[in-house]
Amino acid sequence: MAFPHRPDAPELPDFSMLKRLARDQLIYLLEQLPGKKDLFIEADLMSPLDRIANVSILKVRSLSLRSCPSFLFEQLCFLVRPRIKNMRYIASLVNADKVAGRTRKYKVIFSPQKFYACEMVLEEEGIYGDVSCDEWAFSLLPLDVDLLSMELPEFFRDYFLEGDQRWINTVAQALHLLSTLYGPFPNCYGIGRCAKMAYELWRKLEEEEDGETKGRRPEIGHIFLLDRDVDFVTALCSQVVYEGLVDDTFRIKCGSVDFGPEVTSSDKSLKVLLNAEDKVFHEIRNEHFSNVFGFLSQKARNLQAQYDRRRGMDIKQMKNFVSQELKGLKQEHRLLSLHIGACESIMKKKTKQDFQELIKTEHALLEGFSIRESTSYIEEHIDRFGSPRFFLPVLRLLCLLSITENGLIPKDYRSLKTQYLQSYGPEHLLTFSNLRRAGLLTEQGPGDTLTAVESKVSKLVTDKAAGKITDAFSSLAKRSNFRAISKKLNLIPRVDGEYDLKVPRDMAYVFSGAYVPLSCRIIEQVLERRSWQGLDEVVRLLNCGDFAFTDMTKEDKASSESLRLILVVFLGGCTFSEISALRFLGREKGYRFIFLTTAVTNSARLMEAMSEVKA
Amino acid sequence: MDCYTANWNPLGDSAFYRKYELYSMDWDLKEELRDCLVAAAPYGGPVALLRNPWRKEKAASVRPVLDIYSASGMPLASLLWKSGPVVSLGWSAEEELLCVQEDGAVLVYGLHGDFRRHFSMGNEVLQNRVLDARIFHTEFGSGVAILTGAHRFTLSANVGDLKLRRMPEVPGLQSAPSCWTVLCQDRVAHILLAVGPDLYLLDHAACSAVTPPGLAPGVSSFLQMAVSFTYRHLALFTDTGYIWMGTASLKEKLCEFNCNIRAAPKQMVWCSRPRSKERAVVVAWERRLMVVGDAPESIQFVLDEDSYLVPELDGVRIFSRSTHEFLHEVPAASEEIFKIASMAPGALLLEAQKEYEKESQKADEYLREIQELGQLTQAVQQCIEAAGHEHQPDMQKSLLRAASFGKCFLDRFPPDSFVRMCQDLRVLNAVRDYHIGIPLTYSQYKQLTIQVLLDRLVLRRLYPLAIQICEYLRLPEVQGVSRILAHWACYKVQQKDVSDEDVARAINQKLGDTPGVSYSDIAARAYGCGRTELAIKLLEYEPRSGEQVPLLLKMKRSKLALSKAIESGDTDLVFTVLLHLKNELNRGDFFMTLRNQPMALSLYRQFCKHQELETLKDLYNQDDNHQELGSFHIRASYAAEERIEGRVAALQTAADAFYKAKNEFAAKATEDQMRLLRLQRRLEDELGGQFLDLSLHDTVTTLILGGHNKRAEQLARDFRIPDKRLWWLKLTALADLEDWEELEKFSKSKKSPIGYLPFVEICIKQHNKYEAKKYASRVGPEQKVKALLLVGDVAQAADVAIEHRNEAELSLVLSHCTGATDGATADKIQRARAQAQKK
């Protein structure tokens, strides 16, 4: 059962234009430097670049493509992210050339934009005059027909941990680009401090360039901006829909995955593009894993039947079959065997006792029962799996425990931390300090006394001021209030009998029917009401009193079709489970969702971003 | 109109020159012009007079006075000259007055006598004093050339971008040249000078002697030389009263003339119009004015008063105390129409129109005559063109009326030339007005362009007229009205007698949100006049924060700039301000400022993390942020320090910081780490192998794997490793070693804190069912079923489950029953279940 969309589901806009734009701009920038040149491409940009421009295109432009410092030509072009580390690297190369008495032309192309701090570093290193700088405004990569990624994984750490707001402008620019290409968005909603800032910056950009989009008919009726810190819980859960599971197990990078020998059942690993064009994958990507195997075997039988048809064919039919169908069948066959291989590999890893226990513990945490058992389970985990490669999964559980329980009780907090440090090394003292700052792993106690004070104070003042006070307090101790929110929004479905994962009845199916993703539920609720009305309490519990907004234009230019297209912007990353859940919601309600994320994330990536690891 | 050509003077056979009055001067001069230094700007520009320039006394009454007038003699400014003695005055292309002092300093004044700036022409000039100076115009701007007391030349081709060039020496030059001028050829300025009978050309590399071709013999000295407006032609006046005229390259002679006056002329200038073949030079003596060209006779005028010649693109302006006149060659179109007995089509059309107005049938006759020759189009064009060259509106009107009349009889005459001429003349008449005083001719206007004319009106603060012209010509707002309003606002902020509030309000009222107006530019001007408060008020109207910030920084309102930058959400802008603040404030104040701006603080911290670690430390120190300081040192302990001593020291600092931060947990953890590091070092020394940087867990594991059980236990005690962990750890390590004997011993050492199921599990993992079974029996009752299933003893598992009467366990066992072998067991369970349900 793939998600066949309702017949009245709107068509998605064509996002391949974004690829063309980026490609043309890059070619233009490279042509500014005529003649042969060495091109240094930062590793992080390699995959996105690969998705929009064949390396062959670059070769046609008489470039020699290399990523090691043994450069050949008199012109050297760097294609990099605006990071200080990169600037230092470039400076070391240029200065080495200077010492060796070589004169070359250097050009640095920043993607998606240049930062003043980078130029500063170039200046401090004394090479500002030697290099020319340019910007390649490549901020939106269409990973799939409905998924745009900014490919900025550092957004999460920079903003949510370090409080660095520099990427917000990039987000605003990207939204501006979308609205110039696909028309204005008549309805805007958002939640989160970052969402609000990005939205306001974007509005300012639109005002400065007014007139451009005014007359256009909107193609996308709604836009919803959401900060990752509104819902950490969903991102911390183990994923059990196929695409999410593949991401958790093999790590999908820029829309493609490297299947190792254990999947390909040969001695080579294979890079596979995972998107809607892969017919087999398209049908199983949103499925709960328990259904995938059955589906695949059904598919295999069908395929066999199609192959078998040729038995009774005469020569003409055979000719037809070979020329028209065989290729498709073979292709399908190849993909099918790959995904079966992947499933087997996942099964091998996941169906052991451990994984079942793990899921059970997660569900217990989400539902808030047998907390003691869960805590001991985690402690046992720490004690058992001392080797450093396990530090992420355990950390994730700790965070999940903290958020769902509004912080750990002090005794547990100390003992779990001690255990953790003993197992995974003392540098994680910094990791804990990071997690605390981000509100992912906290200690109960002072926060609770604050709540008491707060509730007293808020009785005395107006609602609005109360919201402000809540924010003030929350900045002191970010409390998650998960339990209360869960109750308000009914995130834990009441189970009567078995949850039928084959015919899901709500978005909870992406977590085996145990939990409706909070982020998706918020989106669902707001879209239903077309505003935040009636959700005041939830917003307050989310510590977003001042940062939930709605903005509607009264114009009736939007067609009913466009009003069922919704762009969801995840600031700080979204998971494949969330995507699957919203795709499901869309199918139920006749919407189509389009996803824009700073990067696709999962629990492991979140934890990595927060940890301090020895270099 | 018989007398219309009365002021036309023929020169040779083909050309007429006419002189007409532009203005009668209203300037009420007390001195004679000859007692003043005079400078008049081309294109109908202003006139500057410096009275008493040569008086040296200090008495206030006889101090030099600098007066500036419009071309019509309206006073624009007057100021007492307090600086040093002035040698020469001149106007730049931007209508700025350049006053060259004797010491080589050049003072620059605006049209309204406002001091702009000054610059020096170099040390050499300062030492040798200025003997003579010229201001000249090139396509790059305005230049200054100076002849020093040492008879050397220094010049700068563009005063806006001052680059001094010292010209080479003229060999054997003992006295000042009798005359000299600046030539511009191939975009390079040269100097031509005359010394006795010789001419020298100086370029920046060399001095070469030159001889004009066809120069009459007997010349012993050159008294005057003149270069045409476009630098194309040169005229030389010799002591024999002979005038040589040729190209400025000195390659070709055009003509010559002998005027038989040996006295040196006061002024000599070229008088020619673009695209005309006629060449003529106007020479002025005290009381005589002579126009000479390629003709045996000259045109002579008597000068009643002391007069001054101003060369223009298409003629010469002549002003004296009472009048301002224009002398030029009559343009071809006017000549055709107005020449006596002319039968040119334009002349006939003009006549026809006049007759038509008189309601005479002659009109028809004239018209027919033109039409028969098929020259009506030409006639209309002639009339339009001639109208442009007329100064009197009446005459312009009648010519335009004739053109319009002629147009009626043409089918397809494009109207734009007529319309444009009407518009241009309207603009020209407006600026020629006595009160405005810019006597531009049509050709000059076209050369100058409307944009420059508007600039000049703005410069004269004639904002309403400029705006009217913009509206009349329907210029786009950004180039036209808004630009002028912005200039107006910039002027407005200089009115010091009006309060800040009033000025700001007035400006906002008039400008509103007019497109293309930059409030930050206006504010910058206000700041330039020292009105910081007004500038800040004006900046409030600026919608783009990016534009506000640089000026605020310049005004040293850095903190306001910082909050504006933060408001803008542009982190680059914030960063710019931060760096500015960092240089401006001392470290303490800078950090204090940061402290109040969390967004800026995070940004700066991020930068420091990568680029300036020491600053980061200082930042935390300043804030007494001991928690972060501790983290900082911890990071340093593994990122920056290599030696073990250094690392321990860094950790000690960290621990101290954590204590100060009252984070005892972190402090203790850090101290443990210090102990561990030292211990690991000792282990490495004693046992060899790699211990450093392992976690405690891994250290113990490594010890067990290496067979150092004693040490491992000692370590566990020292670091108070909980029993549970130690058991897990040992279990895993021993199973990894497959040391089953030791494992069994260990299992019996005391009661396992983790139970015995893990023993079973780990043996199964290592595929040792035999060992697993040993432990299965010791597993506690709750996990017994699981353990038995793990070792594959389904039957016993079933017994236990039945004994427990546990439904979940029963189904678990059932799910492990496979096919035939366990059929009996399965039946047993089913039976037990059935029994259980009965009860």
Short mmCIF file of C-alpha atoms in Angstrom, two decimals, chain A residues 84-85 88 113-121 124-125 157-158 162-169 201 204 208 353-354 357 376 379-380 382-388 413-415 417-427 429-430 432-434 437 612-615, chain B residues 543-545 566-573 575-576 579 582 598-599 602-603 605-607 609-612 627-628 630-632 634-635 638 647 658 663-667 669-670 672-673 676 693-698 719-722 724-725 728-729 732 761 765 786:
data_model
loop_
_atom_site.label_atom_id
_atom_site.label_comp_id
_atom_site.label_asym_id
_atom_site.label_seq_id
_atom_site.Cartn_x
_atom_site.Cartn_y
_atom_site.Cartn_z
CA ILE A 84 36.45 30.14 9.12
CA LYS A 85 38.25 26.81 9.00
CA ARG A 88 42.42 29.37 7.13
CA GLN A 113 26.57 33.22 0.81
CA LYS A 114 29.63 35.06 1.98
CA PHE A 115 30.03 36.14 5.58
CA TYR A 116 31.89 39.17 6.73
CA ALA A 117 33.74 37.10 9.30
CA CYS A 118 35.25 35.06 6.47
CA GLU A 119 36.54 38.12 4.73
CA MET A 120 37.90 39.30 8.04
CA VAL A 121 39.91 36.13 8.41
CA GLU A 124 43.90 38.90 9.05
CA GLU A 125 45.82 36.22 7.23
CA ARG A 157 24.15 23.53 16.21
CA ASP A 158 24.86 27.12 15.22
CA GLU A 162 25.52 28.60 19.94
CA GLY A 163 22.76 31.16 19.41
CA ASP A 164 24.38 32.20 16.16
CA GLN A 165 21.76 33.75 13.92
CA ARG A 166 23.72 34.15 10.73
CA TRP A 167 21.88 31.43 8.81
CA ILE A 168 18.49 33.00 9.38
CA ASN A 169 19.17 35.49 6.68
CA LEU A 201 13.48 39.14 7.62
CA LYS A 204 11.48 42.86 4.87
CA GLU A 208 12.35 46.15 -0.35
CA GLN A 353 16.01 -8.66 21.39
CA ASP A 354 17.82 -5.38 22.01
CA GLU A 357 13.52 -3.68 24.27
CA SER A 376 17.53 1.36 34.89
CA GLU A 379 21.79 2.77 33.09
CA GLU A 380 22.29 -0.84 32.16
CA ILE A 382 25.59 2.62 29.71
CA ASP A 383 27.22 -0.04 31.84
CA ARG A 384 27.05 -2.69 29.20
CA PHE A 385 28.04 -0.89 26.09
CA GLY A 386 31.10 0.97 27.19
CA SER A 387 32.66 1.20 23.81
CA PRO A 388 32.67 4.70 22.31
CA TYR A 413 21.10 13.19 36.73
CA ARG A 414 24.32 12.86 38.67
CA SER A 415 24.62 9.12 38.64
CA LYS A 417 26.23 11.40 34.06
CA THR A 418 28.93 9.77 36.15
CA GLN A 419 28.25 6.43 34.54
CA TYR A 420 28.24 8.00 31.15
CA LEU A 421 31.55 9.75 31.62
CA GLN A 422 33.11 6.55 32.88
CA SER A 423 31.96 4.75 29.80
CA TYR A 424 32.51 7.22 27.03
CA GLY A 425 35.20 9.57 28.20
CA PRO A 426 35.45 12.80 30.15
CA GLU A 427 35.13 15.13 27.19
CA LEU A 429 31.30 16.75 30.28
CA LEU A 430 31.15 19.39 27.55
CA PHE A 432 26.36 17.54 28.84
CA SER A 433 26.91 21.24 29.20
CA ASN A 434 25.81 21.68 25.57
CA ARG A 437 22.12 24.75 27.32
CA GLU A 612 32.05 17.27 21.81
CA VAL A 613 34.28 14.67 20.33
CA LYS A 614 38.02 14.70 20.35
CA ALA A 615 39.30 15.82 17.01
CA PRO B 543 13.87 52.25 6.09
CA ARG B 544 16.99 50.18 5.42
CA SER B 545 18.96 49.44 8.56
CA ILE B 566 20.79 43.59 15.44
CA GLU B 567 17.34 44.84 14.53
CA SER B 568 18.15 44.36 10.88
CA GLY B 569 18.85 40.67 11.45
CA ASP B 570 21.85 40.94 9.19
CA THR B 571 24.66 39.22 11.05
CA ASP B 572 27.29 40.62 8.72
CA LEU B 573 26.20 44.09 9.67
CA PHE B 575 29.82 41.88 12.83
CA THR B 576 30.96 45.06 11.14
CA LEU B 579 34.81 45.04 14.90
CA LYS B 582 36.40 46.47 19.34
CA PRO B 598 23.20 38.39 23.59
CA MET B 599 22.83 38.04 19.86
CA SER B 602 26.99 34.69 20.50
CA LEU B 603 28.16 35.89 17.14
CA ARG B 605 31.95 34.04 20.59
CA GLN B 606 31.54 31.91 17.50
CA PHE B 607 34.19 33.94 15.74
CA LYS B 609 36.11 30.02 19.00
CA HIS B 610 37.64 29.64 15.59
CA GLN B 611 39.96 32.56 15.41
CA GLU B 612 40.80 34.10 18.77
CA GLN B 627 31.12 27.28 33.98
CA GLU B 628 32.14 28.18 30.43
CA GLY B 630 35.86 25.37 32.90
CA SER B 631 34.54 23.98 29.63
CA PHE B 632 37.09 26.08 27.82
CA ILE B 634 38.63 21.09 29.38
CA ARG B 635 38.58 21.55 25.65
CA TYR B 638 42.67 17.62 24.82
CA ARG B 647 46.87 18.53 30.11
CA PHE B 658 33.99 24.55 38.11
CA ASN B 663 29.38 22.93 39.77
CA GLU B 664 30.83 20.35 42.07
CA PHE B 665 29.85 17.51 39.88
CA ALA B 666 31.91 18.80 36.98
CA ALA B 667 34.77 19.66 39.28
CA ALA B 669 34.57 14.60 37.33
CA THR B 670 37.47 16.72 36.16
CA ASP B 672 38.82 12.10 38.49
CA GLN B 673 39.97 12.60 34.95
CA LEU B 676 42.89 8.79 35.50
CA ASP B 693 42.70 8.83 26.46
CA LEU B 694 40.74 5.68 27.05
CA SER B 695 37.61 6.07 29.10
CA LEU B 696 37.59 4.54 32.54
CA HIS B 697 35.47 1.70 31.27
CA ASP B 698 37.85 0.97 28.44
CA PHE B 719 37.29 5.09 41.02
CA ARG B 720 34.35 3.58 42.77
CA ILE B 721 33.05 1.78 39.75
CA PRO B 722 29.68 0.34 40.72
CA LYS B 724 26.96 -3.73 38.28
CA ARG B 725 29.23 -2.06 35.81
CA TRP B 728 29.09 -6.31 32.99
CA LEU B 729 32.53 -5.23 32.13
CA THR B 732 32.01 -8.98 28.40
CA GLU B 761 23.16 -14.38 26.68
CA LYS B 765 26.48 -14.82 21.54
CA LYS B 786 13.93 -16.65 28.66
#
